[in-house]
Coordinates of C-alpha atoms in Angstrom, one line a residue:
X1 CA -77.2 -143.9 44.7
X2 CA -74.0 -144.4 42.8
X3 CA -71.3 -146.4 44.4
X4 CA -68.5 -144.4 46.0
X5 CA -65.9 -147.1 46.0
X6 CA -65.0 -149.9 43.6
X7 CA -63.5 -153.1 44.8
X8 CA -61.8 -155.8 42.7
X9 CA -61.7 -159.3 44.2
X10 CA -58.9 -161.0 42.2
X11 CA -58.8 -164.4 44.0
X12 CA -61.6 -166.7 45.1
X13 CA -62.7 -165.9 48.6
X14 CA -65.7 -167.1 50.6
X15 CA -69.0 -165.8 49.2
X16 CA -69.9 -164.2 52.6
X17 CA -67.1 -161.6 52.1
X18 CA -68.2 -160.6 48.7
X19 CA -71.8 -160.4 49.9
X20 CA -70.9 -158.2 52.8
X21 CA -69.2 -155.7 50.4
X22 CA -72.0 -155.9 47.8
X23 CA -74.7 -155.3 50.5
X24 CA -73.2 -151.9 51.2
X25 CA -74.6 -149.4 48.7
X26 CA -71.4 -147.4 48.8
X27 CA -69.4 -150.3 47.3
X28 CA -69.3 -151.8 43.8
X29 CA -67.7 -155.2 43.6
X30 CA -66.2 -157.0 40.7
X31 CA -64.9 -160.6 41.0
X32 CA -62.4 -161.5 38.3
X33 CA -59.9 -164.2 39.1
X34 CA -56.9 -165.6 37.3
X35 CA -55.5 -162.3 36.2
X36 CA -51.8 -162.3 35.4
X37 CA -49.6 -159.2 36.1
X38 CA -50.3 -157.6 32.8
X39 CA -54.0 -158.1 33.0
X40 CA -54.2 -156.9 36.6
X41 CA -52.1 -153.8 35.7
X42 CA -54.5 -153.0 32.9
X43 CA -57.5 -153.2 35.2
X44 CA -56.4 -151.9 38.6
X45 CA -56.7 -148.2 37.8
X46 CA -60.5 -148.4 38.1
X47 CA -60.5 -149.6 41.7
X48 CA -60.1 -148.2 45.2
X49 CA -59.5 -151.6 46.8
X50 CA -58.0 -154.9 45.8
X51 CA -58.6 -158.1 47.6
X52 CA -56.5 -161.2 47.0
X53 CA -55.5 -164.5 48.6
X54 CA -52.1 -166.1 47.9
X55 CA -52.3 -166.8 44.1
X56 CA -52.4 -163.2 42.7
X57 CA -49.2 -161.3 43.0
X58 CA -49.5 -157.6 43.7
X59 CA -46.3 -156.3 42.3
X60 CA -44.7 -152.9 42.1
X61 CA -45.9 -152.3 38.5
X62 CA -49.5 -153.3 39.6
X63 CA -49.3 -150.9 42.5
X64 CA -47.9 -148.1 40.3
X65 CA -50.8 -148.6 37.9
X66 CA -53.4 -148.3 40.7
X67 CA -53.9 -144.6 40.6
X68 CA -57.1 -144.8 42.7
X69 CA -55.9 -147.7 44.8
X70 CA -56.1 -147.0 48.6
X71 CA -56.2 -150.4 50.2
X72 CA -55.1 -153.9 49.5
X73 CA -56.6 -156.7 51.4
X74 CA -55.1 -160.2 51.8
X75 CA -57.6 -162.8 52.9
X76 CA -55.0 -164.8 54.8
X77 CA -51.9 -164.5 56.9
X78 CA -48.9 -164.0 54.7
X79 CA -48.4 -160.9 52.5
X80 CA -45.3 -162.2 50.6
X81 CA -47.3 -162.0 47.4
X82 CA -47.8 -158.2 47.9
X83 CA -45.1 -155.7 47.5
X84 CA -45.8 -154.0 50.8
X85 CA -42.9 -151.6 50.5
X86 CA -44.2 -150.3 47.2
X87 CA -47.7 -150.0 48.7
X88 CA -46.3 -148.0 51.6
X89 CA -44.4 -145.7 49.3
X90 CA -47.7 -145.0 47.5
X91 CA -49.7 -144.5 50.7
X92 CA -51.7 -147.7 50.2
X93 CA -52.8 -149.5 53.3
X94 CA -52.4 -153.2 53.4
X95 CA -54.5 -155.5 55.6
X96 CA -54.2 -159.2 56.3
X97 CA -56.2 -161.6 58.6
X98 CA -53.6 -163.2 60.9
X99 CA -56.1 -164.6 63.4
X100 CA -58.7 -165.9 61.0
X101 CA -57.3 -169.4 61.0
X102 CA -56.3 -169.5 64.7
X103 CA -59.2 -171.7 65.9
X104 CA -58.9 -174.0 62.9
X105 CA -55.2 -174.6 63.4
X106 CA -55.7 -175.1 67.2
X107 CA -58.4 -177.7 66.5
X108 CA -56.2 -179.5 64.0
X109 CA -53.6 -179.7 66.7
X110 CA -56.1 -181.3 69.0
X111 CA -57.1 -183.7 66.2
X112 CA -53.5 -184.8 65.8
X113 CA -53.2 -185.0 69.6
X114 CA -56.1 -187.5 69.7
X115 CA -55.0 -189.4 66.6
X116 CA -51.5 -190.0 68.1
X117 CA -53.0 -191.1 71.4
X118 CA -55.5 -193.5 70.0
X119 CA -53.8 -194.6 66.7
X120 CA -56.9 -193.6 64.8
X121 CA -55.5 -193.4 61.3
X122 CA -53.7 -196.8 61.7
X123 CA -56.8 -198.4 63.1
X124 CA -58.9 -197.0 60.2
X125 CA -56.5 -198.4 57.6
X126 CA -56.5 -201.8 59.4
X127 CA -60.3 -202.1 59.5
X128 CA -60.5 -201.2 55.8
X129 CA -58.2 -204.2 55.1
X130 CA -60.8 -206.4 56.8
X131 CA -58.7 -206.7 60.0
X132 CA -60.1 -206.7 63.5
X133 CA -57.3 -206.1 66.0
X134 CA -58.5 -203.8 68.8
X135 CA -55.7 -204.9 71.1
X136 CA -53.1 -203.8 68.6
X137 CA -54.3 -200.2 68.7
X138 CA -54.6 -199.8 72.4
X139 CA -53.8 -196.1 73.2
X140 CA -53.3 -193.7 76.1
X141 CA -55.6 -191.2 77.8
X142 CA -54.9 -187.5 77.6
X143 CA -56.3 -186.8 81.1
X144 CA -53.4 -186.5 83.6
X145 CA -50.8 -186.2 80.9
X146 CA -48.5 -183.1 80.4
X147 CA -48.4 -181.1 77.2
X148 CA -45.6 -178.6 76.5
X149 CA -46.5 -175.8 74.2
X150 CA -43.6 -174.0 72.5
X151 CA -44.8 -170.6 71.2
X152 CA -47.6 -168.9 73.2
X153 CA -49.3 -166.6 70.7
X154 CA -53.0 -166.8 69.7
X155 CA -52.9 -170.4 68.5
X156 CA -50.8 -171.6 71.4
X157 CA -53.2 -170.1 73.9
X158 CA -56.2 -171.7 72.2
X159 CA -54.5 -175.1 72.3
X160 CA -53.7 -174.6 75.9
X161 CA -57.3 -173.8 76.9
X162 CA -58.5 -176.9 75.0
X163 CA -56.0 -179.1 76.6
X164 CA -57.0 -177.9 80.0
X165 CA -60.5 -179.1 79.1
X166 CA -59.0 -182.6 78.6
X167 CA -57.7 -182.4 82.2
X168 CA -54.1 -182.1 81.0
X169 CA -51.3 -180.2 82.7
X170 CA -50.1 -177.5 80.3
X171 CA -46.5 -176.2 80.3
X172 CA -45.7 -173.2 78.0
X173 CA -42.5 -171.7 76.8
X174 CA -42.3 -168.4 74.9
X175 CA -39.3 -166.1 75.6
X176 CA -41.4 -163.1 74.5
X177 CA -44.5 -163.6 76.5
X178 CA -44.7 -162.8 80.2
X179 CA -45.7 -165.3 82.8
X180 CA -49.0 -163.5 83.6
X181 CA -50.2 -163.9 80.1
X182 CA -49.3 -167.6 80.2
X183 CA -51.0 -168.1 83.5
X184 CA -54.2 -166.5 82.2
X185 CA -54.7 -169.6 80.0
X186 CA -54.3 -171.9 83.0
X187 CA -50.8 -172.9 81.8
X188 CA -47.6 -173.0 83.7
X189 CA -44.6 -171.0 82.5
X190 CA -41.6 -173.3 81.9
X191 CA -38.0 -173.1 80.7
X192 CA -37.4 -174.8 77.4
X193 CA -35.3 -177.6 78.7
X194 CA -37.6 -178.4 81.6
X195 CA -40.6 -178.4 79.2
X196 CA -38.9 -181.0 76.9
X197 CA -37.9 -183.2 79.9
X198 CA -41.3 -183.3 81.5
X199 CA -43.9 -183.2 78.6
X200 CA -45.6 -186.3 77.3
X201 CA -46.6 -184.2 74.3
X202 CA -44.8 -181.3 72.7
X203 CA -46.7 -179.0 70.3
X204 CA -45.0 -176.3 68.3
X205 CA -46.7 -173.0 67.7
X206 CA -43.8 -170.6 66.9
X207 CA -42.8 -168.9 63.7
X208 CA -40.0 -170.1 61.4
X209 CA -37.0 -167.7 61.6
X210 CA -33.3 -168.1 61.2
X211 CA -33.1 -168.7 65.0
X212 CA -36.0 -171.2 65.1
X213 CA -35.0 -173.3 62.1
X214 CA -34.4 -176.8 63.4
X215 CA -35.4 -175.6 66.9
X216 CA -36.1 -179.3 67.6
X217 CA -32.9 -180.9 66.5
X218 CA -31.2 -184.2 67.5
X219 CA -30.0 -182.9 70.8
X220 CA -33.4 -181.6 71.8
X221 CA -35.2 -184.7 70.6
X222 CA -32.8 -186.7 72.8
X223 CA -33.7 -184.3 75.7
X224 CA -37.4 -185.1 75.3
X225 CA -39.1 -187.5 77.7
X226 CA -38.8 -191.1 76.5
X227 CA -42.1 -192.1 74.9
X228 CA -43.2 -188.5 74.3
X229 CA -45.0 -187.4 71.1
X230 CA -44.3 -184.4 68.9
X231 CA -46.8 -182.3 67.0
X232 CA -46.1 -179.6 64.5
X233 CA -48.9 -177.7 62.9
X234 CA -46.9 -174.4 62.8
X235 CA -44.2 -174.2 60.2
X236 CA -42.1 -176.7 58.3
X237 CA -38.4 -176.4 59.2
X238 CA -38.9 -176.1 62.9
X239 CA -38.0 -179.8 63.3
X240 CA -34.9 -181.6 61.9
X241 CA -36.9 -184.3 60.1
X242 CA -33.9 -186.6 59.6
X243 CA -33.2 -186.5 63.4
X244 CA -36.9 -187.1 64.1
X245 CA -36.9 -190.2 61.9
X246 CA -34.0 -191.6 64.0
X247 CA -35.8 -190.8 67.3
X248 CA -39.0 -192.5 66.0
X249 CA -37.2 -195.6 64.7
X250 CA -35.2 -196.0 67.9
X251 CA -38.4 -195.8 70.0
X252 CA -37.2 -192.8 72.0
X253 CA -40.3 -191.0 70.7
X254 CA -43.6 -192.9 70.6
X255 CA -45.0 -190.9 67.7
X256 CA -45.2 -187.6 65.8
X257 CA -47.9 -185.7 63.9
X258 CA -47.1 -183.2 61.2
X259 CA -49.2 -180.8 59.1
X260 CA -46.2 -178.9 57.7
X261 CA -42.8 -180.0 56.3
X262 CA -39.3 -178.8 55.4
X263 CA -40.2 -179.5 51.8
X264 CA -43.8 -179.4 50.6
X265 CA -45.1 -181.7 49.4
X266 CA -42.8 -184.1 51.3
X267 CA -42.3 -186.5 48.4
X268 CA -39.8 -189.2 49.3
X269 CA -39.6 -188.2 53.0
X270 CA -38.7 -191.1 55.3
X271 CA -41.6 -190.0 57.5
X272 CA -44.0 -191.4 54.9
X273 CA -42.7 -195.0 55.6
X274 CA -43.2 -194.8 59.4
X275 CA -46.4 -196.2 61.0
X276 CA -46.1 -194.2 64.2
X277 CA -46.5 -190.9 62.4
X278 CA -49.7 -189.0 61.5
X279 CA -49.4 -186.8 58.4
X280 CA -51.7 -184.3 56.8
X281 CA -51.2 -182.1 53.7
X282 CA -51.0 -178.6 55.3
X283 CA -54.6 -178.4 56.4
X284 CA -54.1 -175.7 59.0
X285 CA -56.5 -173.1 57.5
X286 CA -58.6 -175.5 55.4
X287 CA -62.0 -175.3 57.0
X288 CA -65.2 -173.6 55.9
X289 CA -65.2 -171.4 59.0
X290 CA -61.6 -170.2 58.6
X291 CA -62.2 -169.3 54.9
X292 CA -65.4 -167.6 55.9
X293 CA -63.7 -165.7 58.8
X294 CA -60.8 -164.5 56.5
X295 CA -63.2 -163.3 53.8
X296 CA -65.5 -161.4 56.3
X297 CA -62.6 -159.9 58.2
X298 CA -60.9 -158.6 55.1
X299 CA -64.2 -157.2 53.8
X300 CA -64.8 -155.4 57.1
X301 CA -61.3 -154.0 57.1
X302 CA -61.8 -152.6 53.5
X303 CA -65.2 -151.1 54.3
X304 CA -64.0 -149.5 57.6
X305 CA -60.9 -148.0 56.1
X306 CA -62.5 -146.6 53.0
X307 CA -65.5 -145.3 54.9
X308 CA -63.8 -144.0 58.0
X309 CA -60.1 -144.2 57.6
X310 CA -59.8 -146.7 60.5
X311 CA -56.7 -148.8 60.1
X312 CA -56.0 -150.4 63.5
X313 CA -55.0 -153.8 62.1
X314 CA -53.2 -152.6 59.0
X315 CA -49.9 -154.1 58.1
X316 CA -48.2 -150.9 57.1
X317 CA -49.3 -147.2 57.2
X318 CA -50.1 -145.0 60.1
X319 CA -52.6 -142.2 60.0
X320 CA -50.3 -139.2 60.5
X321 CA -50.5 -135.8 58.7
X322 CA -47.7 -135.1 56.3
X323 CA -46.6 -132.2 58.3
X324 CA -46.4 -134.2 61.6
X325 CA -44.8 -137.1 59.8
X326 CA -42.0 -134.9 58.3
X327 CA -41.2 -133.4 61.8
X328 CA -41.2 -136.6 63.6
X329 CA -39.4 -138.8 61.1
X330 CA -35.9 -138.2 62.6
X331 CA -37.2 -139.0 66.1
X332 CA -39.1 -142.0 64.8
X333 CA -35.8 -143.3 63.4
X334 CA -34.0 -142.7 66.7
X335 CA -36.8 -144.3 68.7
X336 CA -36.7 -147.4 66.4
X337 CA -33.0 -147.8 66.9
X338 CA -33.4 -147.4 70.7
X339 CA -36.1 -149.9 70.7
X340 CA -34.0 -152.4 68.8
X341 CA -31.1 -151.7 71.2
X342 CA -33.2 -152.3 74.4
X343 CA -34.8 -155.4 72.8
X344 CA -31.3 -156.8 72.2
X345 CA -29.8 -156.2 75.6
X346 CA -33.0 -156.9 77.6
X347 CA -33.3 -160.7 77.2
X348 CA -36.2 -161.4 79.6
X349 CA -39.9 -161.0 78.8
X350 CA -40.9 -157.4 78.9
X351 CA -44.0 -156.4 80.8
X352 CA -43.9 -152.6 80.4
X353 CA -42.3 -150.2 77.9
X354 CA -42.0 -146.5 79.0
X355 CA -41.2 -143.9 76.3
X356 CA -40.2 -140.5 77.7
X357 CA -39.7 -137.4 75.6
X358 CA -37.7 -134.4 77.0
X359 CA -37.3 -130.9 75.5
X360 CA -38.2 -129.9 72.0
X361 CA -39.3 -133.4 71.0
X362 CA -42.0 -133.3 73.6
X363 CA -43.8 -130.7 71.5
X364 CA -44.5 -133.3 68.8
X365 CA -47.1 -136.0 68.5
X366 CA -45.7 -138.8 70.6
X367 CA -47.7 -141.6 69.1
X368 CA -45.6 -142.3 66.0
X369 CA -42.4 -142.0 68.1
X370 CA -43.7 -144.5 70.6
X371 CA -44.9 -146.7 67.8
X372 CA -41.5 -146.8 66.2
X373 CA -39.9 -147.6 69.6
X374 CA -42.2 -150.6 69.7
X375 CA -41.4 -151.5 66.1
X376 CA -37.7 -151.6 67.0
X377 CA -38.4 -153.7 70.1
X378 CA -40.8 -156.1 68.5
X379 CA -38.8 -156.6 65.4
X380 CA -36.3 -158.4 67.6
X381 CA -38.9 -160.7 69.1
X382 CA -41.5 -161.4 66.4
X383 CA -41.6 -162.6 62.8
X384 CA -43.8 -161.0 60.2
X385 CA -44.0 -157.3 59.4
X386 CA -44.1 -155.0 62.4
X387 CA -44.8 -151.4 61.8
X388 CA -46.3 -148.2 63.3
X389 CA -49.8 -149.3 62.7
X390 CA -49.8 -152.7 64.3
X391 CA -47.0 -152.3 66.9
X392 CA -49.4 -151.3 69.7
X393 CA -51.7 -154.2 69.0
X394 CA -48.8 -156.7 68.9
X395 CA -47.3 -155.3 72.1
X396 CA -50.7 -155.8 73.9
X397 CA -50.8 -159.4 72.6
X398 CA -47.4 -160.0 74.1
X399 CA -48.5 -158.6 77.5
X400 CA -46.5 -155.4 77.2
X401 CA -48.0 -152.3 78.7
X402 CA -47.0 -149.1 77.0
X403 CA -46.7 -145.8 78.7
X404 CA -45.6 -142.3 77.6
X405 CA -44.5 -139.2 79.3
X406 CA -43.5 -135.8 78.0
X407 CA -41.8 -132.8 79.6
X408 CA -40.2 -129.6 78.3
X409 CA -37.2 -130.2 80.7
X410 CA -34.5 -131.2 78.3
X411 CA -32.2 -133.0 80.8
X412 CA -29.0 -131.4 79.4
X413 CA -30.1 -131.9 75.8
X414 CA -32.2 -129.8 73.4
X415 CA -34.2 -133.0 72.8
X416 CA -33.9 -136.5 74.4
X417 CA -35.8 -139.7 73.8
X418 CA -35.6 -142.2 76.6
X419 CA -36.9 -145.8 76.5
X420 CA -37.2 -148.0 79.6
X421 CA -38.1 -151.7 79.4
X422 CA -39.4 -153.2 82.6
X423 CA -39.1 -156.9 83.2
X424 CA -39.7 -159.0 86.4
X425 CA -38.2 -156.7 89.0
X426 CA -35.7 -155.0 86.7
X427 CA -35.5 -152.2 84.2
X428 CA -33.2 -151.4 81.3
X429 CA -33.1 -147.8 80.0
X430 CA -31.5 -146.4 76.9
X431 CA -31.5 -142.8 75.7
X432 CA -30.6 -140.9 72.6
X433 CA -30.7 -137.5 71.0
X434 CA -30.4 -135.7 67.7
X435 CA -27.5 -133.5 66.8
X436 CA -28.6 -130.6 64.6
X437 CA -32.1 -132.2 64.5
X438 CA -30.8 -134.8 62.1
X439 CA -28.0 -137.0 63.4
X440 CA -28.9 -139.7 65.9
X441 CA -26.7 -140.4 68.9
X442 CA -26.9 -142.9 71.7
X443 CA -26.1 -141.1 74.9
X444 CA -26.9 -143.4 77.8
X445 CA -27.4 -147.1 78.7
X446 CA -28.9 -147.4 82.2
X447 CA -26.6 -145.2 84.4
X448 CA -23.7 -145.2 82.0
X449 CA -22.9 -142.3 79.7
X450 CA -21.9 -143.3 76.2
X451 CA -21.7 -141.6 72.8
X452 CA -22.3 -143.8 69.8
X453 CA -24.0 -143.6 66.4
X454 CA -26.8 -146.1 66.6
X455 CA -26.2 -148.0 63.4
X456 CA -24.2 -151.0 62.3
X457 CA -23.2 -154.1 64.2
X458 CA -22.3 -154.1 67.9
X459 CA -21.0 -156.3 70.7
X460 CA -22.4 -155.2 74.1
X461 CA -21.1 -156.5 77.5
X462 CA -21.9 -156.0 81.1
X463 CA -18.9 -156.8 83.2
X464 CA -16.9 -156.3 86.4
X465 CA -14.8 -153.2 86.2
X466 CA -11.3 -154.6 86.3
X467 CA -8.1 -154.5 84.3
X468 CA -7.8 -156.7 81.3
X469 CA -11.4 -156.9 80.2
X470 CA -11.1 -154.7 77.2
X471 CA -7.9 -156.5 76.2
X472 CA -9.5 -159.9 76.4
X473 CA -12.4 -158.7 74.3
X474 CA -10.1 -157.3 71.7
X475 CA -8.1 -160.5 71.7
X476 CA -11.1 -162.6 70.8
X477 CA -12.2 -160.1 68.1
X478 CA -8.7 -160.1 66.7
X479 CA -8.5 -163.8 66.4
X480 CA -11.8 -163.6 64.5
X481 CA -10.3 -161.0 62.1
X482 CA -13.0 -158.6 63.2
X483 CA -12.1 -154.9 63.2
X484 CA -13.3 -152.6 66.0
X485 CA -14.7 -149.5 64.4
X486 CA -15.5 -147.7 67.7
X487 CA -15.5 -148.7 71.3
X488 CA -17.4 -147.0 74.2
X489 CA -16.8 -148.1 77.8
X490 CA -19.1 -146.9 80.5
X491 CA -18.1 -147.0 84.2
X492 CA -20.4 -146.3 87.0
X493 CA -19.5 -143.6 89.6
X494 CA -20.0 -145.9 92.6
X495 CA -20.5 -149.3 91.1
X496 CA -17.8 -152.0 90.5
X497 CA -19.6 -152.8 87.2
X498 CA -19.1 -151.4 83.7
X499 CA -20.4 -151.8 80.2
X500 CA -18.7 -151.9 76.8
X501 CA -20.4 -151.1 73.5
X502 CA -18.1 -152.2 70.6
X503 CA -18.9 -151.4 67.0
X504 CA -17.6 -154.4 64.9
X505 CA -17.0 -155.0 61.2
X506 CA -18.5 -158.5 61.1
X507 CA -20.5 -160.9 63.1
X508 CA -18.9 -163.1 65.7
X509 CA -19.0 -166.9 65.4
X510 CA -21.0 -168.8 67.9
X511 CA -17.8 -170.2 69.5
X512 CA -16.3 -166.7 69.8
X513 CA -19.4 -165.3 71.5
X514 CA -19.4 -168.3 73.8
X515 CA -15.7 -167.6 74.6
X516 CA -16.5 -164.0 75.5
X517 CA -19.4 -165.1 77.7
X518 CA -17.2 -167.6 79.5
X519 CA -14.7 -164.9 80.6
X520 CA -14.9 -164.6 84.4
X521 CA -15.6 -160.8 84.5
X522 CA -18.4 -161.0 81.9
X523 CA -22.0 -160.9 83.2
X524 CA -23.7 -160.5 79.9
X525 CA -22.6 -160.4 76.2
X526 CA -24.9 -160.0 73.3
X527 CA -24.4 -159.2 69.7
X528 CA -26.9 -157.2 67.6
X529 CA -27.3 -154.9 64.6
X530 CA -29.0 -151.5 64.6

């Protein structure tokens, strides 16, 4: 039997992954590493699938040359070495293996936890220098101590369960994960400040974004419990390392353990000179098992997609017919904007998202529309690429139940897309329509009628309906030299409350936004971009 599919493995992966592919008679596998862009471009036209790790760059020219290419597999988490947009344009599915190193990273966190508690690296160095000083390296027990986990995704949950095994109390903070999910891992939901104040150990497991850079800064280090210990096996840049050095030298913190750094390698870092710090060279995924898991997972993804079309964990493309895709695209774009809007104004963890289609849009396949609503919502709350294929999986992992409903009753519109986000005892609803089946309009926020084009930068407020609010908002924006493009004010029929949706020409400064939030009538003020 001649092979149906040809696979090029362009980076070294664990042998088990190659063997899994080669064991299937439908697949022919070539392993050729070290190819530069020109060499890969010359070779790729012969292959249906390409598997890489981080070294090989899959650029737009490479993708354009892959006339047979249907799937690209990345044996690892990041896909920054793959031009995913170019792949999407060409209809090429991209897979990665985001959970393959979860156990490995969780176990490394525990290794650092133990090393900090018992001074293991320092004691090892001392003994190798022919010293015998057991009293000098007296440590502390984990049992009965409190660990605070910041970021409660897959790795954070694995760390929590292992710490429970050590008889530790586990506090967890993640603004995008509901309390039920946290409690399933025997952890206790906590506010950020309370976690810092009460934890004997703080372990970071959140992504690095513009908002989380220096998440642990001098002020938050000072807010930590005196004698606490800090662990970072997540991302360099989450901690202000200069402020950490000061906290360690002063004795406010008893120790720290890092696997990742603001600059890698951390040559010249003051951390290297401190004896109460445990440092490792970014070993998070560096185990035999993690490499094996990544290679097997990516091989299985490639096999399943080429053989069956299954793409449940793909990074990019949905499986939608071209006809359905063409008809739903305007509504997908509307749903994505509505999802971004509700994700911006609903600041609490979301437990349920309800997507309702009314009128003509209810005749279409609702799945890509719902998926795009999730994309809009989750893109506000997660890092990494979120798209129509993986949005449902990501929502489930965040504890968000997704429901859909459709009815031909148009509710005063030819078509209406309504998205309702449910939090603990509250709901936030936004709705939009298309004018002429093309032009998106936002028509309602909760019980307030509005009319706005859902694109650009906005300031949104909930406030008491009283004279002077609009003038006060305009005054702050004027002092910031920010133009108001459009303003929409919604007033309830029987309520004393109102909303304002203001289209602005530039972002507000942090101080200006704080000034608006401090205005007595203001109940909520958020800024976002659609």
